[in-house]
PDB file of C-alpha atoms in Angstrom:
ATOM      1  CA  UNK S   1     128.243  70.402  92.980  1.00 74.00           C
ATOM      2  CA  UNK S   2     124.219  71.034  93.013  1.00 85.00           C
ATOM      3  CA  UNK S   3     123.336  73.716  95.649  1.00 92.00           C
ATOM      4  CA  UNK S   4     119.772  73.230  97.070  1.00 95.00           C
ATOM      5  CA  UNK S   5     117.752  76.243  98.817  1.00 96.00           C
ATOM      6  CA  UNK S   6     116.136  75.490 101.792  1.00 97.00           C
ATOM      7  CA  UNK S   7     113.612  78.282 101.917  1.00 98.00           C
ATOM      8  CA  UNK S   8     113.622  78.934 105.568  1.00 97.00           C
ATOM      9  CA  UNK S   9     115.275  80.640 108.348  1.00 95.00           C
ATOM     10  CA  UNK S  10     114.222  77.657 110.839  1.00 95.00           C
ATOM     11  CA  UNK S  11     114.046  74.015 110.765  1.00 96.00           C
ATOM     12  CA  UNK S  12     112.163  71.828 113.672  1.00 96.00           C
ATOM     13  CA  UNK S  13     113.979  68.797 114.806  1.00 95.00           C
ATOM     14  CA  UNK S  14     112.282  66.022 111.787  1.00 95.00           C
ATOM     15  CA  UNK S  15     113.306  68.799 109.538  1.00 95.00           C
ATOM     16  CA  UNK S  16     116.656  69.298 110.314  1.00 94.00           C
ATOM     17  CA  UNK S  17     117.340  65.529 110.811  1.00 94.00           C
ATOM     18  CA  UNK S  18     116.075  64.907 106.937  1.00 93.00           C
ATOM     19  CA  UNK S  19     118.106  67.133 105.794  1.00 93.00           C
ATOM     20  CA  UNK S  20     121.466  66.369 107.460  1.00 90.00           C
ATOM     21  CA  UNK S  21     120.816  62.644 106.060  1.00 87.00           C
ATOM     22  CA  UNK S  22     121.371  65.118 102.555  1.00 90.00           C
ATOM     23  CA  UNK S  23     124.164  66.913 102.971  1.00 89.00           C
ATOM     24  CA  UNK S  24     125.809  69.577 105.575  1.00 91.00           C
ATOM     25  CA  UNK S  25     123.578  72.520 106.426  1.00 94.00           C
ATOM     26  CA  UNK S  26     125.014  76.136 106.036  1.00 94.00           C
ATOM     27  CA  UNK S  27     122.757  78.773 107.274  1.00 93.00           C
ATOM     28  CA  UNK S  28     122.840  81.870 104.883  1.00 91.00           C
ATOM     29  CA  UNK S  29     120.409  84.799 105.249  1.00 85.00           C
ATOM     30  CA  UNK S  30     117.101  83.979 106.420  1.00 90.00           C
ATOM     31  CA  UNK S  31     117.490  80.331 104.702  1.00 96.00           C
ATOM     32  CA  UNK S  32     120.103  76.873 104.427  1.00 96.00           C
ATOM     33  CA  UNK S  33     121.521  75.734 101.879  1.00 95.00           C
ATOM     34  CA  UNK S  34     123.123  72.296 101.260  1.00 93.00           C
ATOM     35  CA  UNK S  35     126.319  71.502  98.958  1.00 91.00           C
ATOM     36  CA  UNK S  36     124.724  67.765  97.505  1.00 85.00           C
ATOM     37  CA  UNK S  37     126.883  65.822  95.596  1.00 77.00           C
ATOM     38  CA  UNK S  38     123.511  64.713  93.919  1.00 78.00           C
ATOM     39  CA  UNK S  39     119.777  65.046  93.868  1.00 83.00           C
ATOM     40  CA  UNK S  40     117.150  63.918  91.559  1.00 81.00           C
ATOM     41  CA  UNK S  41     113.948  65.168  90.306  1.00 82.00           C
ATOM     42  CA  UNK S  42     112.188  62.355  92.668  1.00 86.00           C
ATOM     43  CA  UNK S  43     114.735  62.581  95.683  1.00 87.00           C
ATOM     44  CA  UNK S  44     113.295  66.464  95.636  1.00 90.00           C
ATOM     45  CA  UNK S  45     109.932  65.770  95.324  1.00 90.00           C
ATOM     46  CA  UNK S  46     110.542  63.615  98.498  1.00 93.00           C
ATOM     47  CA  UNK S  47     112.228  66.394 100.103  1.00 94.00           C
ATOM     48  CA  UNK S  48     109.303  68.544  99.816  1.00 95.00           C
ATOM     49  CA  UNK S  49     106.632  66.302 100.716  1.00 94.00           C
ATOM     50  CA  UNK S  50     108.437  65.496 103.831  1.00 95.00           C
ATOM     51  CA  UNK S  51     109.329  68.888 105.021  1.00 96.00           C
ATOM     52  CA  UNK S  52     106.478  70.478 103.631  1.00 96.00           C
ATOM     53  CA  UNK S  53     108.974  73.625 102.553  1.00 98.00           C
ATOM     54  CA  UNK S  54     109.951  75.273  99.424  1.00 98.00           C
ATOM     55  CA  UNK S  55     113.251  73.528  98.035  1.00 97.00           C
ATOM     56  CA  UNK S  56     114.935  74.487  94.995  1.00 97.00           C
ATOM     57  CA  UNK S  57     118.475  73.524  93.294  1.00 94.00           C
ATOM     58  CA  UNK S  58     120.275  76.312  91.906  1.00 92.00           C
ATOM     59  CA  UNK S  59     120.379  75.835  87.812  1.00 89.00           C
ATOM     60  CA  UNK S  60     124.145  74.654  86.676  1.00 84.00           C
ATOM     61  CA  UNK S  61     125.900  78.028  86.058  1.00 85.00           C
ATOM     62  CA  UNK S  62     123.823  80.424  87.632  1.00 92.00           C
ATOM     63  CA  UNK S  63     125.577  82.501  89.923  1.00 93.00           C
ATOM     64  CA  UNK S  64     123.223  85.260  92.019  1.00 95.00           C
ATOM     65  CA  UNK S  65     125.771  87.471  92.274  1.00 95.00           C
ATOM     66  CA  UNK S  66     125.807  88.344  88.886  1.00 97.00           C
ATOM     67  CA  UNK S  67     121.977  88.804  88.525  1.00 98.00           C
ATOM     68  CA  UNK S  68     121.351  92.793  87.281  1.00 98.00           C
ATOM     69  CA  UNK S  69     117.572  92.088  86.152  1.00 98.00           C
ATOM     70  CA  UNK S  70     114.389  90.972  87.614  1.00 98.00           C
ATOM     71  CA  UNK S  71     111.167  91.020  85.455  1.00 98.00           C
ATOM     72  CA  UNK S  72     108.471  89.378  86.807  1.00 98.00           C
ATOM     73  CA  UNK S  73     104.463  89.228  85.872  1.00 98.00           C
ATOM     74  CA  UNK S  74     101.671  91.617  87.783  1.00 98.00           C
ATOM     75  CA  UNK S  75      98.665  88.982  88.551  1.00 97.00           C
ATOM     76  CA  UNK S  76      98.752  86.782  90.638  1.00 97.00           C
ATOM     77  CA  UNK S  77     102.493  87.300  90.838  1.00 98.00           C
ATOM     78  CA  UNK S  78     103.633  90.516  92.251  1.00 98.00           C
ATOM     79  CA  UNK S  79      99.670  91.137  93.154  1.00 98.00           C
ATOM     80  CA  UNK S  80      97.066  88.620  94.978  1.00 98.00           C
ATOM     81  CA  UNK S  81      94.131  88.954  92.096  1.00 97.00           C
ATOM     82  CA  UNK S  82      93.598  88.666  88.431  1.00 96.00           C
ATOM     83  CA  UNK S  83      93.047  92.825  87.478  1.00 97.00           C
ATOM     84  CA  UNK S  84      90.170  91.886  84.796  1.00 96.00           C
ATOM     85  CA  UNK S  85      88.448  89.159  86.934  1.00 96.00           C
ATOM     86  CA  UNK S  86      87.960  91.752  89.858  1.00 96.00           C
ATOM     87  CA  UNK S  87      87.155  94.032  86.920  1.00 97.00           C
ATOM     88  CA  UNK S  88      84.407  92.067  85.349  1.00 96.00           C
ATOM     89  CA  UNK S  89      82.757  91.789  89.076  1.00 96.00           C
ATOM     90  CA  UNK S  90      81.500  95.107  88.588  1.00 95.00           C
ATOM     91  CA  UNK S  91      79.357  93.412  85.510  1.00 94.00           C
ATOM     92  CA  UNK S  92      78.094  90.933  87.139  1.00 95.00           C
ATOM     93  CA  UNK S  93      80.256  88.351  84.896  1.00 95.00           C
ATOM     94  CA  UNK S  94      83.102  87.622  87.243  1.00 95.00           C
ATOM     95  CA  UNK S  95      82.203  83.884  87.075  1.00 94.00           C
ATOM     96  CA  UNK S  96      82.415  83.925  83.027  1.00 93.00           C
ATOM     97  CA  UNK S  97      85.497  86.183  82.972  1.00 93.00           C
ATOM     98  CA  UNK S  98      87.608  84.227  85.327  1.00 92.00           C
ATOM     99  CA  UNK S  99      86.880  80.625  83.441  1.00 93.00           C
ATOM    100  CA  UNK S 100      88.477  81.752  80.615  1.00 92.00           C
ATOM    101  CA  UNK S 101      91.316  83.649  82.653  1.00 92.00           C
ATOM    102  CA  UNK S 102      91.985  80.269  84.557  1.00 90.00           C
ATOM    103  CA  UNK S 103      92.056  78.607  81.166  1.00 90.00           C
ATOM    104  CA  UNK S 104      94.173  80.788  79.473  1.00 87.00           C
ATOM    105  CA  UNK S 105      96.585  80.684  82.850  1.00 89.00           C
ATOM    106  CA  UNK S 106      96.967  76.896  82.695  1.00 89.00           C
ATOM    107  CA  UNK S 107      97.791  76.937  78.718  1.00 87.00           C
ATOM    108  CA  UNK S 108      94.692  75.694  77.319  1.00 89.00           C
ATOM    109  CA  UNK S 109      93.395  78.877  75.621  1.00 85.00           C
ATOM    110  CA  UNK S 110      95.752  80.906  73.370  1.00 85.00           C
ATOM    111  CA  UNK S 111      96.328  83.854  75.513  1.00 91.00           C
ATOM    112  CA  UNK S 112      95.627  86.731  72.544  1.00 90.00           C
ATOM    113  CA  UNK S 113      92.460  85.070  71.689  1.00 90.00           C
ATOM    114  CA  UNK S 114      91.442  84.990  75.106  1.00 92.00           C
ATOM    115  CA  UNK S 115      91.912  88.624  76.384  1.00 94.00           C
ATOM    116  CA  UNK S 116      90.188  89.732  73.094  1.00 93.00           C
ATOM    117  CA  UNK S 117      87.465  87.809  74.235  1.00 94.00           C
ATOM    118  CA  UNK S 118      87.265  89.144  77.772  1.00 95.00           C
ATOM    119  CA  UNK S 119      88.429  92.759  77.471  1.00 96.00           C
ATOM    120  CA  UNK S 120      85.041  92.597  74.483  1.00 95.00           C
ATOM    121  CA  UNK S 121      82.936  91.551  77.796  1.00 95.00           C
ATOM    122  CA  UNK S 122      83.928  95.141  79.278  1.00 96.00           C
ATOM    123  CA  UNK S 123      82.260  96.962  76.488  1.00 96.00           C
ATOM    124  CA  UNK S 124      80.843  99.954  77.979  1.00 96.00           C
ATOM    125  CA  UNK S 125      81.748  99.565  81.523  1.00 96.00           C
ATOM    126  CA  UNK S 126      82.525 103.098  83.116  1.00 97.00           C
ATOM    127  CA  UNK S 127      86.608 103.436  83.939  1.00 97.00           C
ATOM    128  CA  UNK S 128      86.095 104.906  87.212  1.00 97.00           C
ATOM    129  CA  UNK S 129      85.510 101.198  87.886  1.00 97.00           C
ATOM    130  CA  UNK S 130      89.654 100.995  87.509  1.00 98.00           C
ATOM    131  CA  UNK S 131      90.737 103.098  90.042  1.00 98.00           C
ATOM    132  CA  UNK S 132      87.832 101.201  92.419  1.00 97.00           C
ATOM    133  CA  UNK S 133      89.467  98.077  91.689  1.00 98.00           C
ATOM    134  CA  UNK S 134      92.769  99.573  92.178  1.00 98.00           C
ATOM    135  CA  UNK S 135      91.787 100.979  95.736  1.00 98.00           C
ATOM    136  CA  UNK S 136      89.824  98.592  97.005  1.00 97.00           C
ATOM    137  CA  UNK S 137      90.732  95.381  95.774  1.00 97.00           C
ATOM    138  CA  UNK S 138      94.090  95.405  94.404  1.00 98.00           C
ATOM    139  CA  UNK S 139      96.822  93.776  97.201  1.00 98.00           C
ATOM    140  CA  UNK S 140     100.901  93.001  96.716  1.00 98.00           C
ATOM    141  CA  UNK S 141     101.606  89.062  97.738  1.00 98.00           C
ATOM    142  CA  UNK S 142     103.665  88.731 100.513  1.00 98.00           C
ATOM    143  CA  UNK S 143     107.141  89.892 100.890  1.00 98.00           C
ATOM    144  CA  UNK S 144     106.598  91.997  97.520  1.00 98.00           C
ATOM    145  CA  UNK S 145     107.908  95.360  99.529  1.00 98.00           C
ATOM    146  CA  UNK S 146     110.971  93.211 101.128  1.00 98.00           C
ATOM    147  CA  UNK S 147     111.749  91.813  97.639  1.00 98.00           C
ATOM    148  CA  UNK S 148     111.366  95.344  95.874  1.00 98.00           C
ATOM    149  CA  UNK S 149     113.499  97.453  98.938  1.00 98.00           C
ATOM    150  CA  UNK S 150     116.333  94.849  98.534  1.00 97.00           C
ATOM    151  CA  UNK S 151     116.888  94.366  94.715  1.00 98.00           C
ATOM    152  CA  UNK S 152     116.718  98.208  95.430  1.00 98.00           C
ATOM    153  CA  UNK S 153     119.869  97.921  98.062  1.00 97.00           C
ATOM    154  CA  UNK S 154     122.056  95.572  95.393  1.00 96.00           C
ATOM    155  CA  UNK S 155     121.153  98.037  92.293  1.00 97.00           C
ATOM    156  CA  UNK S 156     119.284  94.948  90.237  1.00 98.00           C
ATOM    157  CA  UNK S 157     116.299  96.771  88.368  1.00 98.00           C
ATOM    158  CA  UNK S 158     112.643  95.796  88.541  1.00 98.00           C
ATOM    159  CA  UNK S 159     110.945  95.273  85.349  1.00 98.00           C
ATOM    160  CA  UNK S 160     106.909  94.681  85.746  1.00 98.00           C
ATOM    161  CA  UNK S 161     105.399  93.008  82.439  1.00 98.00           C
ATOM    162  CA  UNK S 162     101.886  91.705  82.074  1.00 97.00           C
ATOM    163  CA  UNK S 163      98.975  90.621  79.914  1.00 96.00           C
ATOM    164  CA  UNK S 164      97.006  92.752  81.996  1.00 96.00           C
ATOM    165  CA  UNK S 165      96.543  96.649  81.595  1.00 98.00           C
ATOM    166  CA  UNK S 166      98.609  99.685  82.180  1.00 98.00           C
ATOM    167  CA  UNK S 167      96.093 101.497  84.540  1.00 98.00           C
ATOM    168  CA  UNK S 168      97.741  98.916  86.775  1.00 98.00           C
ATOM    169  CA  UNK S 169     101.497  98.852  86.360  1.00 98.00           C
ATOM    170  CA  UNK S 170     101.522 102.403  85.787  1.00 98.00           C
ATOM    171  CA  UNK S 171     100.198 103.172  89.537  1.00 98.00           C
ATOM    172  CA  UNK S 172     102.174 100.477  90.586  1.00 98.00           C
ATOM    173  CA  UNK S 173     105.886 101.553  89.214  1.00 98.00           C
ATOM    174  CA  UNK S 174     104.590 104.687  90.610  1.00 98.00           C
ATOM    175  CA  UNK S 175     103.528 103.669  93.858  1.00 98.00           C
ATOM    176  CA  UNK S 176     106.781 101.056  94.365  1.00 98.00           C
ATOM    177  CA  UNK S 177     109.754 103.029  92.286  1.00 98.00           C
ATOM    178  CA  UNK S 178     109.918 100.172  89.593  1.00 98.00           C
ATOM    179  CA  UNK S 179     112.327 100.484  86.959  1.00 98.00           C
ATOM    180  CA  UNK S 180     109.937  99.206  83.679  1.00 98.00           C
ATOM    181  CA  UNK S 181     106.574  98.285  83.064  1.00 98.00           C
ATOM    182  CA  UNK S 182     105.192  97.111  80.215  1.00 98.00           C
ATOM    183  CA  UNK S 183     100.944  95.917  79.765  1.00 98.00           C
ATOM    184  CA  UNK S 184      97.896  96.777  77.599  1.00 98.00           C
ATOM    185  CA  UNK S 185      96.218  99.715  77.081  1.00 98.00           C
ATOM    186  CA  UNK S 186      92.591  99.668  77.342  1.00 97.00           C
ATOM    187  CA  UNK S 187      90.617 101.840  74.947  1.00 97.00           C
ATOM    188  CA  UNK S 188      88.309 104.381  75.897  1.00 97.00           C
ATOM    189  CA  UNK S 189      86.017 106.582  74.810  1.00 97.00           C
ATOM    190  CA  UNK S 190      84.105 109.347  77.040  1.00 97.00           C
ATOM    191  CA  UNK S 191      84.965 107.535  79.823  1.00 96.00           C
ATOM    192  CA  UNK S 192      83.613 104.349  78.686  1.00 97.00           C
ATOM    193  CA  UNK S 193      85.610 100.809  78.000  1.00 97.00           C
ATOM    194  CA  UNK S 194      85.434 100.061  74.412  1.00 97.00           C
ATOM    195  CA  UNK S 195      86.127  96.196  74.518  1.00 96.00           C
ATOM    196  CA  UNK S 196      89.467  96.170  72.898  1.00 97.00           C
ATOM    197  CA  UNK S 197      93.037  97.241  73.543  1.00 97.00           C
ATOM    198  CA  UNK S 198      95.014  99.843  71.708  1.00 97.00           C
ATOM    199  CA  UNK S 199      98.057  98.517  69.950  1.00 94.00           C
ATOM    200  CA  UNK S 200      99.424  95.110  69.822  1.00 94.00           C
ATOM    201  CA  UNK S 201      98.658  92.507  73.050  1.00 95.00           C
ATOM    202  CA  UNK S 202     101.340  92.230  75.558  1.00 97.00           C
ATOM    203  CA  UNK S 203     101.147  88.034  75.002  1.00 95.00           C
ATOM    204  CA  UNK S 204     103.752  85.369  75.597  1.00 96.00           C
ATOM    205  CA  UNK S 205     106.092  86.275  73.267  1.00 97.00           C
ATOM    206  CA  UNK S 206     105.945  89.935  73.739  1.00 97.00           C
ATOM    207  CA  UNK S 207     107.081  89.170  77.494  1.00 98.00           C
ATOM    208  CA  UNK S 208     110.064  87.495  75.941  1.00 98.00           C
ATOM    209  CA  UNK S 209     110.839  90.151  73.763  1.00 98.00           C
ATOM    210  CA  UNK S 210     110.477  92.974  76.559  1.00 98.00           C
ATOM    211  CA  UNK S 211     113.255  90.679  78.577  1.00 98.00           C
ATOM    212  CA  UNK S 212     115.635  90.550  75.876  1.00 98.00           C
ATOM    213  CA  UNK S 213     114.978  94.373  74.807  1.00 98.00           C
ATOM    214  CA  UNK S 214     115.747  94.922  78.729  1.00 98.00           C
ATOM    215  CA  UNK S 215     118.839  92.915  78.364  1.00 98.00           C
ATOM    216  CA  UNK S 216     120.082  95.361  75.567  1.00 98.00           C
ATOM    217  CA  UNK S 217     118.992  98.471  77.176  1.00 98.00           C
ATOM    218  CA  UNK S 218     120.954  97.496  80.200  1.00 98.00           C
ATOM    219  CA  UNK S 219     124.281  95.894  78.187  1.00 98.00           C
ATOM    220  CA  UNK S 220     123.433  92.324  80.317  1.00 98.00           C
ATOM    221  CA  UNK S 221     122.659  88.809  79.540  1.00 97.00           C
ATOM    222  CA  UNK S 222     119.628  86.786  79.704  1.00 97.00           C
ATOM    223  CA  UNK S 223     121.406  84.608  82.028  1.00 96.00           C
ATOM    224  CA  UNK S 224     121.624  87.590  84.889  1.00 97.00           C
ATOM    225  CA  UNK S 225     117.980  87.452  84.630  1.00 98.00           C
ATOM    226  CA  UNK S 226     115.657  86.130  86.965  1.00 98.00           C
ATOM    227  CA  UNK S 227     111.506  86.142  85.864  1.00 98.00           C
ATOM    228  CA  UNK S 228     109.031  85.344  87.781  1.00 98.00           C
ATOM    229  CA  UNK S 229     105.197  83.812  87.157  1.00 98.00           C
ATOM    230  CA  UNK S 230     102.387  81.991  87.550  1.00 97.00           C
ATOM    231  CA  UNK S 231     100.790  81.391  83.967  1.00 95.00           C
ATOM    232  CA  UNK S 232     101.424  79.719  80.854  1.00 94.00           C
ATOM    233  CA  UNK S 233     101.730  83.398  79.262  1.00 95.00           C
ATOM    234  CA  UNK S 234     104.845  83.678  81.500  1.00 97.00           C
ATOM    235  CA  UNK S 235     106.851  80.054  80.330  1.00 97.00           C
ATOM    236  CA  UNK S 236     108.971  81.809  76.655  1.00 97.00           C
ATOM    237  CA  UNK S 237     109.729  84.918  79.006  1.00 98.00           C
ATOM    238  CA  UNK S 238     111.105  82.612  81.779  1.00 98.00           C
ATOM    239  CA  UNK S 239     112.544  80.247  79.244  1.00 97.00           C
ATOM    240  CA  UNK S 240     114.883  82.977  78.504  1.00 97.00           C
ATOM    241  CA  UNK S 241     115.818  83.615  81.910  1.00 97.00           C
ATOM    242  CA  UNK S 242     119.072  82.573  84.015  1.00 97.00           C
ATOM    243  CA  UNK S 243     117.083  81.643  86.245  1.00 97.00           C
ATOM    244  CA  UNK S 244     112.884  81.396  86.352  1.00 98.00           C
ATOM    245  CA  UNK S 245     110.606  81.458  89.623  1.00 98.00           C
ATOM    246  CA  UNK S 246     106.976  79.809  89.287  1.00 98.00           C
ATOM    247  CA  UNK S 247     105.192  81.572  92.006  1.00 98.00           C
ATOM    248  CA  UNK S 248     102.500  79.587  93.612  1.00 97.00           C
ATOM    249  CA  UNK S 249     102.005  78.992  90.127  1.00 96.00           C
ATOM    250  CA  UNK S 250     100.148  76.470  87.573  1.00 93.00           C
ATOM    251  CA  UNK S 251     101.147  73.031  87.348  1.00 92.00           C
ATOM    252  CA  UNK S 252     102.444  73.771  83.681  1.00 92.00           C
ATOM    253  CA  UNK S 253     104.506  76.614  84.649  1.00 96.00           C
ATOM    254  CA  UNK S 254     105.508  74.202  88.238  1.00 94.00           C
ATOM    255  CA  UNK S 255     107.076  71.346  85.731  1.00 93.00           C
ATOM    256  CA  UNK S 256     108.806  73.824  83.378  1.00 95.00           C
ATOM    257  CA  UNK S 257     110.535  76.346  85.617  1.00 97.00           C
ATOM    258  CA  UNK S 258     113.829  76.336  86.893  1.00 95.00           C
ATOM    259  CA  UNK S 259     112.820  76.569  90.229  1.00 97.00           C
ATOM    260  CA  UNK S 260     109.077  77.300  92.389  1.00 97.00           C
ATOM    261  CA  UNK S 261     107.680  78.579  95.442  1.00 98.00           C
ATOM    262  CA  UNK S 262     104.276  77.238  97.060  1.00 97.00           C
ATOM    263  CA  UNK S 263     104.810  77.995 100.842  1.00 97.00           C
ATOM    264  CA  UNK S 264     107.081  81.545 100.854  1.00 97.00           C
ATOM    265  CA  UNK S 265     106.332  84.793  99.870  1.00 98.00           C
ATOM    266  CA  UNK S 266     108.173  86.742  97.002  1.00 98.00           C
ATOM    267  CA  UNK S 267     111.039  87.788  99.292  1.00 98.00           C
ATOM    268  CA  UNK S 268     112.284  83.845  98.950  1.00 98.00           C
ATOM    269  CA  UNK S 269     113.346  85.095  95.858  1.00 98.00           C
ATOM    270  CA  UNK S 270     116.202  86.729  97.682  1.00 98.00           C
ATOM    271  CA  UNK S 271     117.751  83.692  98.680  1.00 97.00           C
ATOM    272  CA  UNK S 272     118.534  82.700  95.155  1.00 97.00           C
ATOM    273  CA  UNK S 273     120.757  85.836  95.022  1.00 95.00           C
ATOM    274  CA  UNK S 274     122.439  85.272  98.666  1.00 77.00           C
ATOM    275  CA  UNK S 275     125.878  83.466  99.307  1.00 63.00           C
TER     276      UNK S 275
END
């Protein structure tokens, strides 16, 4: 029987009266959930509109007690801004840099092509610029620390993989005890950008291979997996996944993933793993 995640810990009266007219509420930490004998694709998209919360149905078979593994993007996932946009504003070419990111987020740029393009636009920018963007600009979404603590408490790893660059994750698995990381490495020279990336690009299908390379390292299954993102360069990582989470995400990563969240922070995550 379909299980469907109410992502709330309260419901006004309207909300709670739509919902009984679904199925019998059960509150379970910090959310509902509703046993449904069944629920379409338009009956959801009802329920949403209506309640104006974050719904999901559970995929058939996944069971969040088994999940050892969560691997989610860095921008505009785990973090509030695109690294390289914020980046290029030091240029001056924020605007330029951040057309072809959004592009390249919603799938219509291919994603290698793309960073090659706007890592070249860094040429000779000075990488103390980095660490300001890192201090001053850089911000976790919200409920990033509950998330982290609590996959902490139930012993499921953290795995942080992204098309962006490891002068990020690296602070970052530092700064939050993550488990893995995996991103670009810019070049340098005398303290100077040199417009490409060292090694191979951290693209699409690198994400999917880190996942499955996780799953061996860690004797699991892709189906105790859940990933997490907001760009097309996240959909063959999250294909792969038990269970995939398109956070406040594009519309192409919205109609492909298992399940999304629009209102909550990344701590509604939890509730997928909750009983």
């Amino acid at each position: 029987m379909p299980t469907l995640i109410i992502h709330t810990p309260t419901l006004n009266d309207a909300q709670h009266t739509l919902f009984q007219s679904v199925g019998e509420l059960k509150a379970c930490n910090n959310h509902f959930r509703i046993e449904c004998n069944h629920i379409d694709n338009e009956k959801l998209f009802e329920l949403r509109h209506e309640s104006e919360l974050d719904l999901n149905l559970l995929p058939d078979g996944f069971d969040g007690k088994d999940v050892k593994l969560l691997i989610s993007d860095m921008d505009s996932t785990l973090i509030a801004i695109e690294c390289i946009d914020e980046i290029a504003d030091y240029m001056n070419i924020k605007p330029q840099v951040s057309e072809i990111t959004e592009a390249a987020m919603r799938g219509e740029l291919d994603f290698e092509g793309s960073l090659t393009k706007r890592v070249g636009l860094l040429k000779g920018l000075n990488t103390t610029t980095l660490q300001q963007v890192y201090d001053e600009r850089l911000q976790l979404n919200p409920g990033a620390n509950t998330l982290i603590d609590s996959l902490k408490a139930k012993s499921i790893k953290f795995a942080l993989v992204s098309g962006g660059f490891t002068f990020f994750t690296d602070r970052l698995k530092d700064k939050l005890g993550l488990d893995f990381t995996r991103a670009n490495v810019l070049s340098e020279t005398d303290g100077k950008l040199n417009g490409s990336v060292d090694g191979a690009i951290i693209g699409a299908q690198a994400k999917a291979d880190f996942l499955h390379e996780l799953c061996q390292k860690l004797n699991i299954q892709p189906h105790q997996v859940i990933a997490a993102g907001d760009g097309a360069n996240d959909l063959l990582m999250m294909k792969e996944a038990g269970l995939s989470v398109a956070y406040h995400a594009k519309p192409a990563v919205q109609s492909q993933a298992s399940t999304a969240l629009n209102h909550r922070g990344l701590d509604a995550i939890l509730d997928f793993l909750a009983e």
